[in-house]
Short mmCIF file of C-alpha atoms and ligand atoms in Angstrom, two decimals:
data_model
loop_
_atom_site.label_atom_id
_atom_site.label_comp_id
_atom_site.label_asym_id
_atom_site.label_seq_id
_atom_site.Cartn_x
_atom_site.Cartn_y
_atom_site.Cartn_z
CA MET A 13 130.75 160.44 163.46
CA ARG A 14 130.57 157.01 162.32
CA ASN A 15 133.40 154.87 161.92
CA ALA A 16 132.92 154.66 157.85
CA VAL A 17 129.79 154.36 155.27
CA ILE A 18 130.03 153.39 151.87
CA ALA A 19 126.70 155.22 149.66
CA PHE A 20 125.83 154.52 146.14
CA ALA A 21 124.25 156.76 143.27
CA PRO A 22 122.88 155.28 139.80
CA GLY A 23 123.11 156.63 136.88
CA ARG A 24 120.00 156.51 134.55
CA VAL A 25 118.31 156.31 131.40
CA ASN A 26 115.64 157.91 130.22
CA LEU A 27 112.95 155.94 128.25
CA ILE A 28 111.02 158.81 127.41
CA GLY A 29 110.74 162.77 127.82
CA GLU A 30 113.70 164.25 126.57
CA HIS A 31 114.65 168.13 127.29
CA THR A 32 111.31 168.18 129.13
CA ASP A 33 113.01 168.74 132.54
CA TYR A 34 113.59 172.06 132.56
CA ASN A 35 110.42 172.87 130.13
CA ASP A 36 107.92 171.54 133.92
CA GLY A 37 107.34 169.10 131.14
CA LEU A 38 106.45 164.90 131.74
CA ALA A 39 109.70 162.05 131.57
CA LEU A 40 110.06 158.86 132.52
CA PRO A 41 113.91 157.45 133.64
CA PHE A 42 114.67 154.82 135.77
CA ALA A 43 118.06 154.48 137.93
CA ILE A 44 120.12 151.25 136.28
CA SER A 45 122.70 148.97 138.03
CA GLU A 46 125.82 151.33 137.18
CA GLY A 47 126.82 154.00 138.96
CA VAL A 48 128.89 156.22 141.59
CA THR A 49 130.44 154.56 144.77
CA VAL A 50 131.37 157.10 147.63
CA GLN A 51 133.47 155.65 150.63
CA ALA A 52 134.13 157.97 153.59
CA GLN A 53 135.87 157.78 156.73
CA PRO A 54 136.78 160.33 159.38
CA GLY A 55 139.46 162.63 158.50
CA ARG A 56 141.25 165.71 159.42
CA THR A 57 139.05 168.20 161.26
CA GLY A 58 137.92 171.18 158.92
CA TRP A 59 139.45 168.83 155.75
CA ILE A 60 137.92 167.10 152.65
CA ASP A 61 140.29 165.15 151.58
CA ALA A 62 139.00 163.01 147.91
CA HIS A 63 140.35 159.87 146.09
CA ALA A 64 139.01 159.57 142.33
CA VAL A 65 140.14 156.41 142.39
CA ASP A 66 139.52 155.76 138.47
CA LEU A 67 141.06 159.21 137.38
CA SER A 68 144.42 158.80 139.52
CA SER A 69 143.33 162.13 140.95
CA HIS A 70 143.45 163.59 144.55
CA ASP A 71 141.89 166.81 146.03
CA SER A 72 141.45 168.61 149.85
CA PHE A 73 140.04 171.25 150.40
CA ALA A 74 138.29 173.31 153.64
CA LEU A 75 135.52 172.22 154.99
CA ASP A 76 134.60 176.16 155.46
CA SER A 77 135.70 176.89 152.03
CA PRO A 78 136.16 174.82 149.82
CA GLY A 79 137.44 177.36 146.83
CA ARG A 80 136.52 176.69 143.01
CA ALA A 81 137.41 173.84 140.56
CA ARG A 82 137.29 172.22 137.69
CA GLY A 83 136.30 168.56 136.70
CA TRP A 84 135.62 166.01 139.36
CA ARG A 85 136.81 168.17 142.03
CA ALA A 86 134.15 170.97 141.50
CA PHE A 87 131.74 168.19 142.05
CA ALA A 88 133.51 167.29 145.36
CA ARG A 89 133.55 170.81 146.27
CA GLY A 90 129.93 172.46 145.35
CA ALA A 91 129.07 169.15 147.24
CA THR A 92 130.12 170.34 150.34
CA ALA A 93 129.30 173.98 149.55
CA GLU A 94 126.39 173.77 148.61
CA LEU A 95 125.36 170.74 151.73
CA GLN A 96 126.48 173.38 154.12
CA THR A 97 124.69 176.15 152.59
CA ALA A 98 121.09 173.78 152.83
CA GLY A 99 121.82 174.10 156.64
CA CYS A 100 123.49 170.39 156.75
CA SER A 101 126.36 170.04 159.16
CA LEU A 102 129.80 168.20 157.74
CA ALA A 103 132.77 166.67 159.23
CA GLY A 104 136.58 166.20 158.60
CA THR A 105 136.38 163.41 155.76
CA LYS A 106 138.52 161.44 153.83
CA LEU A 107 136.37 160.13 150.38
CA ARG A 108 137.21 157.50 147.85
CA ILE A 109 135.23 157.80 144.94
CA THR A 110 134.84 154.70 142.09
CA GLY A 111 132.53 154.26 139.45
CA THR A 112 131.15 152.52 136.57
CA VAL A 113 128.96 155.16 134.44
CA PRO A 114 131.34 155.54 131.42
CA ARG A 115 131.60 159.75 131.34
CA GLY A 116 129.98 161.91 129.42
CA SER A 117 127.80 158.95 127.90
CA GLY A 118 124.21 160.49 128.70
CA LEU A 119 124.10 157.86 131.32
CA SER A 120 124.01 160.46 133.81
CA SER A 121 127.32 160.30 135.98
CA SER A 122 127.24 163.57 136.81
CA ALA A 123 124.05 163.05 138.83
CA ALA A 124 125.46 159.70 140.08
CA LEU A 125 128.57 161.40 141.34
CA GLU A 126 126.59 164.15 143.21
CA VAL A 127 124.25 161.66 145.02
CA ALA A 128 126.40 159.31 146.01
CA LEU A 129 129.13 161.91 147.47
CA CYS A 130 126.24 163.93 149.50
CA LEU A 131 124.94 161.08 151.26
CA ALA A 132 128.60 160.04 151.81
CA LEU A 133 129.27 163.50 153.24
CA LEU A 134 125.94 163.58 155.06
CA ALA A 135 125.80 160.00 156.17
CA ILE A 136 129.85 159.83 158.25
CA ALA A 137 129.03 163.16 159.94
CA ASP A 138 125.60 161.77 161.38
CA THR A 139 123.52 164.38 159.40
CA GLU A 140 120.33 163.05 158.45
CA ALA A 141 119.74 163.74 154.81
CA PRO A 142 117.33 166.12 153.57
CA GLU A 143 113.96 164.64 151.73
CA ARG A 144 114.49 163.82 148.30
CA VAL A 145 113.87 166.40 146.55
CA ALA A 146 114.96 168.54 148.52
CA LEU A 147 117.84 166.96 147.85
CA ALA A 148 118.24 166.63 144.12
CA ARG A 149 117.59 170.79 144.26
CA ILE A 150 120.86 170.78 146.22
CA CYS A 151 122.69 168.35 143.62
CA SER A 152 121.03 170.39 140.76
CA LYS A 153 122.82 173.72 142.19
CA VAL A 154 126.28 172.04 142.58
CA GLU A 155 125.69 171.08 138.69
CA ASN A 156 124.53 174.23 137.81
CA ASP A 157 126.93 176.96 139.79
CA TRP A 158 130.16 174.62 140.46
CA VAL A 159 130.25 172.54 137.15
CA GLY A 160 128.27 175.24 135.30
CA ALA A 161 126.42 173.04 133.35
CA GLN A 162 122.06 174.79 133.49
CA THR A 163 120.61 170.69 133.30
CA GLY A 164 117.60 170.54 134.58
CA LEU A 165 116.37 167.81 137.67
CA LEU A 166 115.63 164.34 135.16
CA ASP A 167 118.86 162.87 136.31
CA GLN A 168 119.47 163.54 140.32
CA LEU A 169 115.56 162.73 141.18
CA ALA A 170 115.74 159.70 138.64
CA SER A 171 119.23 158.46 140.80
CA LEU A 172 118.01 159.31 144.11
CA CYS A 173 113.81 157.70 143.45
CA GLY A 174 114.69 155.17 141.29
CA GLU A 175 113.12 151.71 142.00
CA ARG A 176 113.72 148.42 140.40
CA ASP A 177 111.57 146.97 137.86
CA HIS A 178 109.81 150.42 137.77
CA ALA A 179 111.00 153.90 135.45
CA LEU A 180 109.36 156.60 136.91
CA ARG A 181 106.97 158.94 135.50
CA ILE A 182 108.59 162.49 136.21
CA ASP A 183 105.88 165.74 136.40
CA PHE A 184 108.44 168.86 136.77
CA ARG A 185 105.49 171.17 137.51
CA SER A 186 104.57 169.51 140.43
CA LEU A 187 107.99 167.28 140.94
CA GLU A 188 104.89 163.83 142.02
CA VAL A 189 107.63 161.06 140.91
CA SER A 190 105.36 158.46 140.20
CA PRO A 191 106.88 154.46 139.62
CA VAL A 192 105.52 152.83 136.29
CA ALA A 193 106.01 149.27 136.36
CA LEU A 194 108.39 148.89 133.32
CA GLU A 195 107.23 145.22 132.01
CA LEU A 196 108.82 144.35 128.86
CA GLY A 197 107.48 140.90 128.00
CA GLY A 198 110.19 139.59 126.30
CA TYR A 199 111.57 142.36 124.69
CA THR A 200 115.11 144.12 126.35
CA LEU A 201 116.47 147.54 126.50
CA VAL A 202 120.03 148.25 125.75
CA THR A 203 122.50 151.23 124.97
CA LEU A 204 124.72 152.00 122.75
CA ASP A 205 127.79 154.29 122.16
CA SER A 206 128.14 156.86 119.65
CA GLY A 207 131.81 157.08 120.50
CA GLU A 208 130.97 160.82 120.82
CA ARG A 209 131.82 162.47 124.53
CA HIS A 210 129.69 164.91 125.74
CA ALA A 211 129.26 167.16 127.85
CA ASN A 212 126.74 169.28 129.56
CA ALA A 213 129.48 172.12 130.97
CA GLY A 214 132.63 173.91 129.90
CA SER A 215 133.88 176.96 128.28
CA GLY A 216 133.90 177.93 124.92
CA ASP A 217 132.07 176.03 122.31
CA GLY A 218 131.14 172.22 121.44
CA PRO A 219 128.42 169.79 122.84
CA ALA A 220 128.49 172.00 126.42
CA GLU A 221 127.78 174.80 124.09
CA GLY A 222 124.64 173.50 122.66
CA TYR A 223 122.83 171.88 126.14
CA ASN A 224 123.15 175.39 127.36
CA GLN A 225 122.04 176.98 124.04
CA ARG A 226 119.27 174.73 123.64
CA ARG A 227 118.04 176.16 127.31
CA ALA A 228 118.33 179.53 126.52
CA GLU A 229 116.12 179.07 123.33
CA CYS A 230 113.35 177.47 125.37
CA GLU A 231 113.45 180.46 127.42
CA GLN A 232 113.37 183.14 125.17
CA ALA A 233 110.53 180.94 123.33
CA ARG A 234 108.37 181.15 127.01
CA GLU A 235 108.88 184.89 127.23
CA ARG A 236 107.48 185.66 123.29
CA LEU A 237 104.72 183.40 124.54
CA GLY A 238 103.82 185.26 128.05
CA ILE A 239 103.44 182.00 129.40
CA GLU A 240 105.21 180.33 132.75
CA SER A 241 106.89 177.00 131.07
CA LEU A 242 106.28 175.47 128.05
CA ARG A 243 104.38 173.17 129.69
CA ASP A 244 101.88 176.09 129.13
CA ALA A 245 102.90 175.87 125.07
CA THR A 246 100.50 174.78 122.14
CA LEU A 247 101.50 173.61 118.72
CA ASP A 248 99.70 176.56 117.46
CA ALA A 249 101.28 179.21 119.50
CA ALA A 250 104.27 177.88 118.71
CA GLU A 251 103.52 178.80 114.78
CA GLU A 252 103.64 182.38 115.20
CA LEU A 253 107.27 182.04 116.47
CA PRO A 254 110.31 182.04 114.32
CA GLU A 255 112.40 179.45 114.03
CA PRO A 256 114.22 178.27 115.56
CA LEU A 257 112.17 178.77 118.72
CA ALA A 258 109.06 176.73 117.01
CA ALA A 259 110.86 173.85 116.11
CA ARG A 260 111.85 173.79 119.95
CA VAL A 261 108.44 174.56 121.17
CA ARG A 262 107.51 171.63 118.89
CA HIS A 263 109.52 169.56 120.53
CA VAL A 264 108.73 170.17 123.68
CA VAL A 265 104.62 169.74 123.62
CA THR A 266 105.28 166.70 121.24
CA GLU A 267 107.59 165.20 123.76
CA ASN A 268 105.13 165.90 126.77
CA GLU A 269 102.34 163.98 125.02
CA ARG A 270 104.58 161.02 124.47
CA VAL A 271 105.74 160.48 127.50
CA GLU A 272 101.73 160.20 128.62
CA GLN A 273 101.45 157.73 125.51
CA THR A 274 104.53 155.70 126.42
CA VAL A 275 103.03 155.39 129.73
CA ALA A 276 99.65 154.07 128.27
CA ALA A 277 101.66 151.81 126.00
CA LEU A 278 103.43 150.32 128.85
CA ALA A 279 100.26 149.69 130.65
CA ALA A 280 98.78 147.81 127.70
CA GLY A 281 101.55 145.95 127.31
CA ASP A 282 101.62 147.26 123.69
CA LEU A 283 105.85 147.54 123.31
CA PRO A 284 105.82 147.72 119.35
CA ARG A 285 104.06 151.36 120.29
CA VAL A 286 106.67 152.13 122.71
CA GLY A 287 109.20 151.16 120.02
CA GLU A 288 107.48 153.54 117.54
CA LEU A 289 106.95 156.11 120.46
CA LEU A 290 111.15 155.72 120.70
CA ASP A 291 111.39 156.67 117.07
CA ALA A 292 108.92 159.63 116.84
CA SER A 293 110.92 160.80 120.21
CA HIS A 294 114.30 161.14 118.15
CA ALA A 295 112.75 162.14 115.05
CA SER A 296 112.09 165.21 117.16
CA LEU A 297 115.10 165.24 119.09
CA ARG A 298 117.07 164.99 115.68
CA ASP A 299 115.20 167.66 113.25
CA ASP A 300 113.06 169.95 116.23
CA PHE A 301 115.66 170.44 118.73
CA GLN A 302 118.69 169.45 116.58
CA ILE A 303 120.88 167.91 119.00
CA SER A 304 121.68 164.89 117.04
CA THR A 305 125.11 164.16 115.14
CA PRO A 306 126.27 161.88 112.61
CA ALA A 307 127.41 159.53 114.82
CA VAL A 308 124.57 159.30 116.93
CA GLU A 309 122.25 158.44 113.39
CA ALA A 310 124.76 156.02 112.34
CA THR A 311 124.60 154.16 116.22
CA VAL A 312 120.04 154.46 115.54
CA GLN A 313 120.69 152.91 112.06
CA ARG A 314 122.97 150.40 113.69
CA LEU A 315 120.35 149.35 116.18
CA ARG A 316 117.31 149.69 113.25
CA ALA A 317 119.16 147.33 111.56
CA ALA A 318 119.83 144.89 114.23
CA GLY A 319 115.68 144.83 114.17
CA ALA A 320 114.98 147.20 117.03
CA ALA A 321 111.38 148.02 117.41
CA GLY A 322 112.48 151.82 118.09
CA ALA A 323 116.18 153.63 119.05
CA ARG A 324 116.85 157.25 120.22
CA ILE A 325 119.52 159.67 121.62
CA VAL A 326 119.37 159.35 125.16
CA GLY A 327 120.66 162.29 128.13
CA GLY A 328 121.41 166.26 127.27
CA GLY A 329 122.59 165.23 123.17
CA PHE A 330 125.34 165.80 120.93
CA GLY A 331 126.72 162.90 121.82
CA GLY A 332 126.91 159.86 124.05
CA HIS A 333 124.19 156.63 123.90
CA VAL A 334 121.55 155.18 122.03
CA LEU A 335 118.52 153.28 123.48
CA GLY A 336 117.28 150.41 121.65
CA LEU A 337 113.86 148.40 122.26
CA LEU A 338 114.85 145.14 120.95
CA PRO A 339 112.44 142.35 120.56
CA PRO A 340 112.52 138.51 121.76
CA GLY A 341 115.33 136.92 120.22
CA THR A 342 116.91 139.61 118.64
CA GLU A 343 120.48 139.70 118.78
CA PRO A 344 121.92 143.43 120.08
CA PRO A 345 125.28 144.70 118.15
CA PRO A 346 128.30 143.23 120.33
CA GLU A 347 129.36 146.67 122.83
CA ALA A 348 125.46 146.65 123.06
CA VAL A 349 125.19 147.16 126.93
CA THR A 350 121.26 145.47 128.60
CA VAL A 351 120.27 148.35 130.82
CA ALA A 352 117.15 147.55 133.22
CA PRO A 353 115.66 149.48 136.60
CA GLY A 354 117.44 149.25 139.18
CA PRO A 355 117.39 150.32 143.25
CA GLY A 356 117.70 154.29 143.56
CA ALA A 357 120.38 155.91 145.60
CA HIS A 358 120.99 153.87 148.92
CA LEU A 359 124.06 153.22 151.93
CA LEU A 360 125.89 149.81 151.67
CA SER A 361 127.14 150.43 154.87
C1 LIG B 415 120.45 166.25 130.78
C2 LIG B 415 120.25 167.06 131.64
C3 LIG B 415 118.68 166.88 132.62
C4 LIG B 415 117.89 166.57 131.09
C5 LIG B 415 118.90 166.18 130.03
C6 LIG B 415 117.78 166.21 128.96
O1 LIG B 415 120.71 164.45 131.14
O2 LIG B 415 121.05 167.09 133.23
O3 LIG B 415 118.56 167.69 133.26
O4 LIG B 415 117.48 168.36 130.59
O5 LIG B 415 119.70 166.19 129.66
O6 LIG B 415 116.42 165.66 129.00
#
């Protein structure tokens, strides 16, 4: 057991490749500098005592039977339980959690919280962390089985594998993560809040329902096409399906292509082309995947009116932030936040 540790895990922006991760597809996210910090120190034997500072909220639970809870407590309990299920030994710990990623923003505060919790719990117990893909899977189980969001591995891999100045081309079939230099030649990337909060998990209707429903539709389409995943789907095959399944598949197939085209455009330094691809991604997410909202559309329009070369909704959809690519010299809307790729999750002490 160590005396004290501090773990930091970043949120992420997904440059392009949305709703492709759970379809064995491609995405191009990067870790941002905003994130979640978890301080850990030795605590009562057999117990976790956690304090979510920003929420002025506490939780205490037994290491060997964390039990179910809602909200941020589901993350703390889930991380504790899933690490132990994966064979990692933990110890009685006091946790102090703070964060700078706005919750429900589409910048993945959830993955940042899961990853920072896991790193802190492992480090304070002096237990070696599983390798990054295995740890991403553990964090994703927390989200799927404890929080109730049927999300994929995008956010966790981006948070764990992020590299300064690079986006990550992730192939969700092979789980190969390849850094791609994000050289913007004077362009800047900004996010602008739509003001609408989204949640990928929950009960009842609303945005949470939307995310899980899209995932279920992709699964239905896959079954009907008789293929292993929508990575193998084609536009011709999609047209055989009834709506809205055909449209969902169209989005996934064209979005995978746009990821490859964006990697090529970045390598060629062709930023106007990157902007066009962001616009095309947004159109596909709005029209075929149908995860935009009037507030999101208004936010996209604000970025375009400011002179963005391209703008699109990021994350699970149904609210959250919009990403814009601004040419050199463009004045962003006042509340826009500039985002740049930072390092992945790490221990600060
Ligand atoms: C959320 C999920 C990710 C991914 C995106 C959409 O961020 O957590 O797994 O599905 O939505 O690309």
